[in-house]
Amino acid sequence: MNFASDNAYGVSQPIIDALQRANVGAVIAYGADDLSARVEEAFCALFERQVKVFQLVTGTAANALSIAVHSPPYGAVLCHQESHIMVDECGAPEFFSGGVKLVGLGGAAGKLTPETVAEALAGFTRGNQHQVQPAVLSLTQATEAGTVYSVKEVATLAKLAHRNGLAVHMDGARFANAVVGLNVTPAELSWRAGVDVLSFGATKNGAMAAEAVVLFAPDQADALMYRRKRAGHLISKSRFVAAQLLAYLEDDHWRDLARRANGLARRLADGIERSGAARLAFPVEANEVFAILPRDLDAKLRQAGAVYYKWPAKGPSGKNAIGPAEVLVRFVASFATPEKDVEGLIALIDAS
């Protein structure tokens, strides 16, 4: 029963099949092949407009390069204090941009608010050579708490950012799960809401290693092209990344994968709520379930073979705060998580 991460599971069969088809013959390298040429067309169709797409194999590279092309080295990137770029990327955004400063802001359930962003912006003095200058607002979708920003929330934050001269970056490692959870289109949740650049993730949702930077403002394309190469992320055999992305997007395969993962997470969340033995820490809006467990139940689940992470974040406050005999944990449902594992975990919780 592995609920550690959606990275723990393998690759969807249509993507495996696409990789096998791509593994025939010789083609031009470094993105000059026919499959890579089709990727941008597929993304233009997905987002209902012209976009520039840069194929990558890690979400860290996608985030770091997205930020680097939208901020000078003396820029500040406003983000949630528990965001992936703040906590889990080992200084990559700072490194690839030549020195940006990440400014972590608070926010319940993993989400920034206009009030916290406005307060942070008020702390900067434009033109003050002794300060970094605010350059980028980064939003995580879905968030590190498994919640999602609504289209209205993204639009409100983006409007505030643009009004203050900031570009808007979206870390979309679980973008598909957010789109499906909200039942909106990719366009509605990105550029139409004011997002300037999207780190588009496929790896967590069924790909082997396939990410992309989607630029909605093409004026940064040349800069990103050179930065990607300089960073060592221009893949020579890029047809294999392209094959994954094309299979992922074809016939809404990405939607089917995310829908199953989200559905399993919802089933687990419902089981936890029904049991009365544990409780949810945050709303379950994508494919992650954050639960507050009694420590003895946590030990019992692990002894029975359940694999998941104790979560290091503070968790909720107020009446739902974590007690001294409790622990905050994260369960992640994947497109490939067996249904019997979800039911087995619920049964263990019920029996406690």
mmCIF file of C-alpha atoms in Angstrom:
data_model
loop_
_atom_site.group_PDB
_atom_site.id
_atom_site.type_symbol
_atom_site.label_atom_id
_atom_site.label_comp_id
_atom_site.label_asym_id
_atom_site.label_seq_id
_atom_site.Cartn_x
_atom_site.Cartn_y
_atom_site.Cartn_z
ATOM 1 C CA MET A 1 0.000 0.000 0.000
ATOM 2 C CA ASN A 2 2.174 2.801 -1.286
ATOM 3 C CA PHE A 3 0.812 6.313 -0.819
ATOM 4 C CA ALA A 4 4.201 8.029 -0.568
ATOM 5 C CA SER A 5 4.016 9.951 -3.842
ATOM 6 C CA ASP A 6 2.612 9.941 -7.335
ATOM 7 C CA ASN A 7 6.284 9.685 -8.353
ATOM 8 C CA ALA A 8 6.372 6.208 -6.780
ATOM 9 C CA TYR A 9 4.308 4.601 -9.536
ATOM 10 C CA GLY A 10 5.304 3.851 -13.108
ATOM 11 C CA VAL A 11 4.308 4.984 -16.566
ATOM 12 C CA SER A 12 0.917 4.732 -18.242
ATOM 13 C CA GLN A 13 0.662 2.123 -20.996
ATOM 14 C CA PRO A 14 -0.135 4.572 -23.825
ATOM 15 C CA ILE A 15 3.015 6.525 -22.944
ATOM 16 C CA ILE A 16 5.096 3.327 -22.821
ATOM 17 C CA ASP A 17 3.692 2.408 -26.227
ATOM 18 C CA ALA A 18 4.578 5.847 -27.582
ATOM 19 C CA LEU A 19 8.147 5.497 -26.326
ATOM 20 C CA GLN A 20 8.459 2.146 -28.066
ATOM 21 C CA ARG A 21 7.217 3.623 -31.329
ATOM 22 C CA ALA A 22 9.692 6.479 -30.991
ATOM 23 C CA ASN A 23 12.529 4.017 -30.464
ATOM 24 C CA VAL A 24 12.789 3.177 -34.158
ATOM 25 C CA GLY A 25 15.328 4.483 -36.632
ATOM 26 C CA ALA A 26 17.475 7.593 -36.569
ATOM 27 C CA VAL A 27 16.237 11.180 -36.366
ATOM 28 C CA ILE A 28 17.809 14.600 -35.925
ATOM 29 C CA ALA A 29 18.642 15.364 -32.300
ATOM 30 C CA TYR A 30 18.146 18.367 -29.978
ATOM 31 C CA GLY A 31 14.498 19.006 -30.770
ATOM 32 C CA ALA A 32 14.739 19.066 -34.559
ATOM 33 C CA ASP A 33 12.745 15.844 -34.967
ATOM 34 C CA ASP A 34 9.151 15.571 -36.163
ATOM 35 C CA LEU A 35 7.771 14.537 -32.769
ATOM 36 C CA SER A 36 9.257 17.598 -31.071
ATOM 37 C CA ALA A 37 7.834 19.819 -33.797
ATOM 38 C CA ARG A 38 4.373 18.444 -33.055
ATOM 39 C CA VAL A 39 4.622 19.118 -29.323
ATOM 40 C CA GLU A 40 4.194 22.857 -29.675
ATOM 41 C CA GLU A 41 1.180 22.374 -31.952
ATOM 42 C CA ALA A 42 -0.397 20.091 -29.354
ATOM 43 C CA PHE A 43 0.132 22.625 -26.589
ATOM 44 C CA CYS A 44 -1.273 25.424 -28.720
ATOM 45 C CA ALA A 45 -4.416 23.348 -29.174
ATOM 46 C CA LEU A 46 -4.557 22.518 -25.464
ATOM 47 C CA PHE A 47 -4.281 26.161 -24.398
ATOM 48 C CA GLU A 48 -6.342 27.562 -27.277
ATOM 49 C CA ARG A 49 -3.670 30.053 -28.364
ATOM 50 C CA GLN A 50 -0.118 30.365 -29.626
ATOM 51 C CA VAL A 51 2.439 29.368 -27.006
ATOM 52 C CA LYS A 52 6.137 28.598 -26.920
ATOM 53 C CA VAL A 53 7.039 25.260 -25.363
ATOM 54 C CA PHE A 54 10.368 24.029 -24.022
ATOM 55 C CA GLN A 55 10.676 20.342 -23.226
ATOM 56 C CA LEU A 56 12.442 19.297 -20.024
ATOM 57 C CA VAL A 57 12.686 16.223 -17.842
ATOM 58 C CA THR A 58 12.489 17.666 -14.305
ATOM 59 C CA GLY A 59 10.057 19.970 -12.586
ATOM 60 C CA THR A 60 12.895 21.661 -10.744
ATOM 61 C CA ALA A 61 14.445 22.740 -14.048
ATOM 62 C CA ALA A 62 11.060 23.912 -15.319
ATOM 63 C CA ASN A 63 10.481 26.058 -12.242
ATOM 64 C CA ALA A 64 13.999 27.431 -12.044
ATOM 65 C CA LEU A 65 14.229 28.342 -15.729
ATOM 66 C CA SER A 66 10.733 29.840 -15.747
ATOM 67 C CA ILE A 67 11.718 32.129 -12.905
ATOM 68 C CA ALA A 68 15.128 32.910 -14.386
ATOM 69 C CA VAL A 69 13.732 34.362 -17.600
ATOM 70 C CA HIS A 70 11.296 36.580 -15.721
ATOM 71 C CA SER A 71 13.546 37.984 -13.014
ATOM 72 C CA PRO A 72 16.890 39.772 -12.953
ATOM 73 C CA PRO A 73 19.505 38.439 -10.508
ATOM 74 C CA TYR A 74 18.510 41.176 -8.068
ATOM 75 C CA GLY A 75 14.836 40.254 -8.234
ATOM 76 C CA ALA A 76 12.554 38.869 -5.545
ATOM 77 C CA VAL A 77 10.169 35.970 -6.096
ATOM 78 C CA LEU A 78 7.112 35.958 -3.852
ATOM 79 C CA CYS A 79 5.900 32.442 -3.098
ATOM 80 C CA HIS A 80 4.254 30.416 -0.361
ATOM 81 C CA GLN A 81 6.585 29.568 2.489
ATOM 82 C CA GLU A 82 5.864 25.847 1.987
ATOM 83 C CA SER A 83 6.069 25.891 -1.822
ATOM 84 C CA HIS A 84 8.293 23.448 -3.656
ATOM 85 C CA ILE A 85 10.593 26.188 -4.946
ATOM 86 C CA MET A 86 11.060 27.439 -1.383
ATOM 87 C CA VAL A 87 11.557 24.116 0.394
ATOM 88 C CA ASP A 88 12.470 21.322 -1.987
ATOM 89 C CA GLU A 89 14.640 22.576 -4.838
ATOM 90 C CA CYS A 90 18.024 23.007 -3.157
ATOM 91 C CA GLY A 91 18.508 26.588 -4.312
ATOM 92 C CA ALA A 92 17.906 25.822 -8.003
ATOM 93 C CA PRO A 93 15.762 28.936 -8.634
ATOM 94 C CA GLU A 94 18.446 31.102 -7.068
ATOM 95 C CA PHE A 95 21.226 29.315 -8.965
ATOM 96 C CA PHE A 96 19.690 29.322 -12.452
ATOM 97 C CA SER A 97 18.619 32.960 -12.158
ATOM 98 C CA GLY A 98 21.991 34.138 -10.914
ATOM 99 C CA GLY A 99 20.821 35.073 -7.469
ATOM 100 C CA VAL A 100 17.110 35.867 -7.077
ATOM 101 C CA LYS A 101 15.768 36.016 -3.556
ATOM 102 C CA LEU A 102 12.809 33.807 -2.681
ATOM 103 C CA VAL A 103 10.422 35.500 -0.276
ATOM 104 C CA GLY A 104 8.229 32.945 1.478
ATOM 105 C CA LEU A 105 4.783 34.144 2.572
ATOM 106 C CA GLY A 106 2.266 32.532 4.887
ATOM 107 C CA GLY A 107 -1.171 31.365 3.929
ATOM 108 C CA ALA A 108 -3.647 28.794 5.197
ATOM 109 C CA ALA A 109 -3.941 25.472 3.349
ATOM 110 C CA GLY A 110 -0.941 26.216 1.153
ATOM 111 C CA LYS A 111 -2.462 29.226 -0.578
ATOM 112 C CA LEU A 112 -1.392 32.832 -0.892
ATOM 113 C CA THR A 113 -3.968 35.578 -0.521
ATOM 114 C CA PRO A 114 -4.126 39.074 -2.032
ATOM 115 C CA GLU A 115 -3.718 40.492 1.467
ATOM 116 C CA THR A 116 -0.455 38.673 2.205
ATOM 117 C CA VAL A 117 0.950 39.464 -1.232
ATOM 118 C CA ALA A 118 -0.023 43.132 -0.986
ATOM 119 C CA GLU A 119 1.531 43.374 2.472
ATOM 120 C CA ALA A 120 4.774 41.855 1.177
ATOM 121 C CA LEU A 121 4.877 44.212 -1.792
ATOM 122 C CA ALA A 122 4.403 47.177 0.519
ATOM 123 C CA GLY A 123 7.659 46.232 2.204
ATOM 124 C CA PHE A 124 9.709 46.933 -0.926
ATOM 125 C CA THR A 125 10.854 50.345 -2.076
ATOM 126 C CA ARG A 126 11.034 50.630 -5.839
ATOM 127 C CA GLY A 127 14.352 51.907 -7.038
ATOM 128 C CA ASN A 128 16.056 51.380 -3.692
ATOM 129 C CA GLN A 129 19.494 50.055 -4.614
ATOM 130 C CA HIS A 130 19.830 48.470 -1.170
ATOM 131 C CA GLN A 131 16.881 46.118 -1.762
ATOM 132 C CA VAL A 132 16.048 43.317 -4.143
ATOM 133 C CA GLN A 133 13.183 44.314 -6.419
ATOM 134 C CA PRO A 134 9.963 42.270 -6.652
ATOM 135 C CA ALA A 135 9.856 40.539 -10.032
ATOM 136 C CA VAL A 136 7.801 37.315 -9.926
ATOM 137 C CA LEU A 137 4.784 35.933 -8.104
ATOM 138 C CA SER A 138 4.886 32.121 -8.057
ATOM 139 C CA LEU A 139 1.735 30.081 -7.427
ATOM 140 C CA THR A 140 1.667 26.306 -6.927
ATOM 141 C CA GLN A 141 -1.214 24.445 -8.565
ATOM 142 C CA ALA A 142 -2.213 22.160 -6.903
ATOM 143 C CA THR A 143 -0.645 23.487 -3.708
ATOM 144 C CA GLU A 144 1.664 21.716 -1.279
ATOM 145 C CA ALA A 145 -1.387 21.187 0.931
ATOM 146 C CA GLY A 146 -3.359 19.454 -1.821
ATOM 147 C CA THR A 147 -5.684 22.409 -2.285
ATOM 148 C CA VAL A 148 -6.254 24.312 -5.523
ATOM 149 C CA TYR A 149 -6.555 27.956 -6.445
ATOM 150 C CA SER A 150 -9.843 28.698 -8.187
ATOM 151 C CA VAL A 151 -9.782 30.558 -11.485
ATOM 152 C CA LYS A 152 -11.022 33.654 -9.650
ATOM 153 C CA GLU A 153 -8.285 33.377 -7.029
ATOM 154 C CA VAL A 154 -5.571 33.056 -9.685
ATOM 155 C CA ALA A 155 -7.000 36.001 -11.602
ATOM 156 C CA THR A 156 -7.154 38.204 -8.496
ATOM 157 C CA LEU A 157 -3.558 37.420 -7.532
ATOM 158 C CA ALA A 158 -2.339 37.828 -11.116
ATOM 159 C CA LYS A 159 -4.038 41.208 -11.428
ATOM 160 C CA LEU A 160 -2.347 42.365 -8.230
ATOM 161 C CA ALA A 161 1.022 41.093 -9.450
ATOM 162 C CA HIS A 162 0.745 42.717 -12.875
ATOM 163 C CA ARG A 163 -0.386 45.992 -11.366
ATOM 164 C CA ASN A 164 2.882 45.998 -9.425
ATOM 165 C CA GLY A 165 5.051 44.963 -12.363
ATOM 166 C CA LEU A 166 5.502 41.290 -11.442
ATOM 167 C CA ALA A 167 5.285 38.349 -13.822
ATOM 168 C CA VAL A 168 3.154 35.383 -12.716
ATOM 169 C CA HIS A 169 4.658 31.902 -12.671
ATOM 170 C CA MET A 170 2.626 28.791 -11.970
ATOM 171 C CA ASP A 171 4.271 25.624 -10.697
ATOM 172 C CA GLY A 172 2.002 23.091 -12.355
ATOM 173 C CA ALA A 173 3.594 19.826 -11.267
ATOM 174 C CA ARG A 174 0.016 18.699 -10.547
ATOM 175 C CA PHE A 175 -1.663 21.085 -12.975
ATOM 176 C CA ALA A 176 -3.735 18.264 -14.492
ATOM 177 C CA ASN A 177 -5.133 17.312 -11.093
ATOM 178 C CA ALA A 178 -6.078 20.932 -10.442
ATOM 179 C CA VAL A 179 -7.788 21.338 -13.834
ATOM 180 C CA VAL A 180 -9.784 18.156 -13.342
ATOM 181 C CA GLY A 181 -10.604 19.008 -9.738
ATOM 182 C CA LEU A 182 -12.009 22.378 -10.742
ATOM 183 C CA ASN A 183 -13.630 21.094 -13.964
ATOM 184 C CA VAL A 184 -12.185 23.970 -15.984
ATOM 185 C CA THR A 185 -10.029 24.187 -19.092
ATOM 186 C CA PRO A 186 -6.238 24.563 -19.077
ATOM 187 C CA ALA A 187 -6.658 27.982 -20.696
ATOM 188 C CA GLU A 188 -9.069 29.186 -18.008
ATOM 189 C CA LEU A 189 -6.680 28.188 -15.229
ATOM 190 C CA SER A 190 -3.575 29.674 -16.835
ATOM 191 C CA TRP A 191 -3.200 32.535 -19.306
ATOM 192 C CA ARG A 192 -6.816 33.632 -19.255
ATOM 193 C CA ALA A 193 -6.447 34.121 -15.505
ATOM 194 C CA GLY A 194 -3.212 36.057 -15.970
ATOM 195 C CA VAL A 195 -0.456 33.427 -15.763
ATOM 196 C CA ASP A 196 2.615 34.400 -17.815
ATOM 197 C CA VAL A 197 4.584 31.154 -17.624
ATOM 198 C CA LEU A 198 3.575 27.649 -16.592
ATOM 199 C CA SER A 199 5.746 24.780 -15.423
ATOM 200 C CA PHE A 200 3.642 22.015 -16.939
ATOM 201 C CA GLY A 201 4.091 18.663 -15.219
ATOM 202 C CA ALA A 202 3.390 15.232 -16.687
ATOM 203 C CA THR A 203 5.768 13.020 -14.717
ATOM 204 C CA LYS A 204 3.603 12.815 -11.580
ATOM 205 C CA ASN A 205 0.576 11.958 -13.704
ATOM 206 C CA GLY A 206 1.786 9.014 -15.752
ATOM 207 C CA ALA A 207 4.832 10.068 -17.766
ATOM 208 C CA MET A 208 8.320 8.634 -17.339
ATOM 209 C CA ALA A 209 10.177 11.949 -17.312
ATOM 210 C CA ALA A 210 8.401 14.741 -19.152
ATOM 211 C CA GLU A 211 7.906 18.360 -18.124
ATOM 212 C CA ALA A 212 7.554 21.547 -20.119
ATOM 213 C CA VAL A 213 7.847 25.277 -19.736
ATOM 214 C CA VAL A 214 4.886 26.900 -21.461
ATOM 215 C CA LEU A 215 5.469 30.561 -22.271
ATOM 216 C CA PHE A 216 2.341 32.600 -22.860
ATOM 217 C CA ALA A 217 4.467 35.671 -23.608
ATOM 218 C CA PRO A 218 6.756 34.596 -26.475
ATOM 219 C CA ASP A 219 9.141 37.509 -26.034
ATOM 220 C CA GLN A 220 11.083 35.401 -23.521
ATOM 221 C CA ALA A 221 11.545 32.440 -25.882
ATOM 222 C CA ASP A 222 15.057 33.289 -27.077
ATOM 223 C CA ALA A 223 16.302 33.893 -23.543
ATOM 224 C CA LEU A 224 14.832 30.589 -22.360
ATOM 225 C CA MET A 225 16.351 28.726 -25.312
ATOM 226 C CA TYR A 226 19.848 29.799 -24.331
ATOM 227 C CA ARG A 227 19.282 29.397 -20.614
ATOM 228 C CA ARG A 228 18.042 25.832 -21.088
ATOM 229 C CA LYS A 229 21.200 24.877 -22.979
ATOM 230 C CA ARG A 230 23.484 26.707 -20.563
ATOM 231 C CA ALA A 231 21.781 24.893 -17.688
ATOM 232 C CA GLY A 232 22.467 21.501 -19.233
ATOM 233 C CA HIS A 233 18.790 20.736 -19.845
ATOM 234 C CA LEU A 234 18.666 20.624 -23.629
ATOM 235 C CA ILE A 235 17.991 16.923 -24.170
ATOM 236 C CA SER A 236 19.783 15.434 -27.177
ATOM 237 C CA LYS A 237 17.305 12.587 -27.726
ATOM 238 C CA SER A 238 14.365 14.878 -27.226
ATOM 239 C CA ARG A 239 12.068 12.726 -29.336
ATOM 240 C CA PHE A 240 11.568 10.556 -26.256
ATOM 241 C CA VAL A 241 10.340 13.502 -24.193
ATOM 242 C CA ALA A 242 8.167 14.606 -27.105
ATOM 243 C CA ALA A 243 6.703 11.123 -27.488
ATOM 244 C CA GLN A 244 5.642 11.179 -23.841
ATOM 245 C CA LEU A 245 4.056 14.613 -24.019
ATOM 246 C CA LEU A 246 2.176 13.838 -27.232
ATOM 247 C CA ALA A 247 0.778 10.582 -25.845
ATOM 248 C CA TYR A 248 -0.074 12.363 -22.599
ATOM 249 C CA LEU A 249 -2.120 15.024 -24.397
ATOM 250 C CA GLU A 250 -3.694 12.779 -27.038
ATOM 251 C CA ASP A 251 -7.386 11.986 -26.555
ATOM 252 C CA ASP A 252 -7.348 13.729 -23.157
ATOM 253 C CA HIS A 253 -5.255 10.925 -21.687
ATOM 254 C CA TRP A 254 -3.919 13.401 -19.107
ATOM 255 C CA ARG A 255 -7.454 14.089 -17.963
ATOM 256 C CA ASP A 256 -8.288 10.397 -17.548
ATOM 257 C CA LEU A 257 -5.155 9.804 -15.482
ATOM 258 C CA ALA A 258 -5.778 12.799 -13.221
ATOM 259 C CA ARG A 259 -9.462 11.958 -12.840
ATOM 260 C CA ARG A 260 -8.641 8.488 -11.537
ATOM 261 C CA ALA A 261 -6.002 9.791 -9.103
ATOM 262 C CA ASN A 262 -8.327 12.496 -7.810
ATOM 263 C CA GLY A 263 -11.169 10.012 -7.450
ATOM 264 C CA LEU A 264 -9.094 7.627 -5.373
ATOM 265 C CA ALA A 265 -7.959 10.475 -3.143
ATOM 266 C CA ARG A 266 -11.564 11.518 -2.638
ATOM 267 C CA ARG A 267 -12.529 7.938 -1.766
ATOM 268 C CA LEU A 268 -9.760 7.758 0.824
ATOM 269 C CA ALA A 269 -10.739 11.150 2.241
ATOM 270 C CA ASP A 270 -14.360 10.063 2.568
ATOM 271 C CA GLY A 271 -13.256 6.894 4.338
ATOM 272 C CA ILE A 272 -11.146 8.852 6.806
ATOM 273 C CA GLU A 273 -14.022 11.218 7.553
ATOM 274 C CA ARG A 274 -16.481 8.344 8.050
ATOM 275 C CA SER A 275 -14.150 6.457 10.371
ATOM 276 C CA GLY A 276 -13.985 9.065 13.106
ATOM 277 C CA ALA A 277 -10.553 7.654 13.971
ATOM 278 C CA ALA A 278 -8.688 10.436 12.167
ATOM 279 C CA ARG A 279 -9.486 13.729 10.521
ATOM 280 C CA LEU A 280 -8.580 15.709 7.436
ATOM 281 C CA ALA A 281 -6.140 18.573 7.805
ATOM 282 C CA PHE A 282 -7.078 20.393 4.588
ATOM 283 C CA PRO A 283 -9.795 20.162 1.938
ATOM 284 C CA VAL A 284 -9.064 17.380 -0.550
ATOM 285 C CA GLU A 285 -9.235 19.068 -3.947
ATOM 286 C CA ALA A 286 -6.755 17.115 -6.072
ATOM 287 C CA ASN A 287 -4.938 13.811 -5.480
ATOM 288 C CA GLU A 288 -3.357 14.414 -2.060
ATOM 289 C CA VAL A 289 -4.914 13.662 1.299
ATOM 290 C CA PHE A 290 -3.467 15.327 4.382
ATOM 291 C CA ALA A 291 -4.718 13.676 7.541
ATOM 292 C CA ILE A 292 -4.167 14.101 11.252
ATOM 293 C CA LEU A 293 -3.700 10.678 12.835
ATOM 294 C CA PRO A 294 -3.359 9.592 16.445
ATOM 295 C CA ARG A 295 0.229 8.392 16.873
ATOM 296 C CA ASP A 296 -0.875 4.863 17.733
ATOM 297 C CA LEU A 297 -2.929 4.665 14.523
ATOM 298 C CA ASP A 298 0.048 5.939 12.535
ATOM 299 C CA ALA A 299 2.199 3.171 14.021
ATOM 300 C CA LYS A 300 -0.482 0.574 13.266
ATOM 301 C CA LEU A 301 -0.801 1.605 9.619
ATOM 302 C CA ARG A 302 2.948 1.509 9.088
ATOM 303 C CA GLN A 303 3.236 -1.888 10.771
ATOM 304 C CA ALA A 304 0.556 -3.171 8.385
ATOM 305 C CA GLY A 305 2.641 -2.081 5.400
ATOM 306 C CA ALA A 306 1.195 1.319 4.519
ATOM 307 C CA VAL A 307 3.825 3.639 3.035
ATOM 308 C CA TYR A 308 3.335 7.407 3.311
ATOM 309 C CA TYR A 309 5.108 10.477 4.610
ATOM 310 C CA LYS A 310 4.931 12.228 7.915
ATOM 311 C CA TRP A 311 4.529 15.812 6.739
ATOM 312 C CA PRO A 312 6.941 18.403 8.161
ATOM 313 C CA ALA A 313 4.692 21.452 7.724
ATOM 314 C CA LYS A 314 2.932 23.019 10.695
ATOM 315 C CA GLY A 315 -0.507 21.960 9.551
ATOM 316 C CA PRO A 316 -3.793 23.705 10.305
ATOM 317 C CA SER A 317 -4.341 26.053 13.210
ATOM 318 C CA GLY A 318 -7.267 26.778 15.493
ATOM 319 C CA LYS A 319 -9.692 24.028 16.398
ATOM 320 C CA ASN A 320 -8.132 21.654 13.870
ATOM 321 C CA ALA A 321 -4.570 22.100 15.142
ATOM 322 C CA ILE A 322 -2.404 19.015 15.648
ATOM 323 C CA GLY A 323 -2.372 17.755 19.221
ATOM 324 C CA PRO A 324 0.668 16.388 21.080
ATOM 325 C CA ALA A 325 -0.507 12.792 20.580
ATOM 326 C CA GLU A 326 -1.160 13.300 16.865
ATOM 327 C CA VAL A 327 0.833 13.490 13.649
ATOM 328 C CA LEU A 328 0.240 15.149 10.257
ATOM 329 C CA VAL A 329 0.688 12.763 7.330
ATOM 330 C CA ARG A 330 0.261 12.865 3.576
ATOM 331 C CA PHE A 331 -1.303 10.174 1.410
ATOM 332 C CA VAL A 332 -0.942 10.592 -2.363
ATOM 333 C CA ALA A 333 -3.107 8.743 -4.870
ATOM 334 C CA SER A 334 -1.629 7.990 -8.277
ATOM 335 C CA PHE A 335 -3.237 7.155 -11.602
ATOM 336 C CA ALA A 336 -1.961 3.611 -10.969
ATOM 337 C CA THR A 337 -2.790 3.192 -7.274
ATOM 338 C CA PRO A 338 -4.715 -0.089 -6.907
ATOM 339 C CA GLU A 339 -8.256 0.375 -5.648
ATOM 340 C CA LYS A 340 -7.709 -2.511 -3.226
ATOM 341 C CA ASP A 341 -4.947 -0.500 -1.544
ATOM 342 C CA VAL A 342 -7.307 2.390 -0.913
ATOM 343 C CA GLU A 343 -9.956 0.063 0.451
ATOM 344 C CA GLY A 344 -7.345 -1.782 2.513
ATOM 345 C CA LEU A 345 -6.110 1.440 4.097
ATOM 346 C CA ILE A 346 -9.657 2.531 4.890
ATOM 347 C CA ALA A 347 -10.353 -0.868 6.473
ATOM 348 C CA LEU A 348 -7.280 -0.535 8.684
ATOM 349 C CA ILE A 349 -8.381 2.928 9.827
ATOM 350 C CA ASP A 350 -11.926 1.679 10.460
ATOM 351 C CA ALA A 351 -10.622 -1.195 12.561
ATOM 352 C CA SER A 352 -8.614 1.038 14.857
#
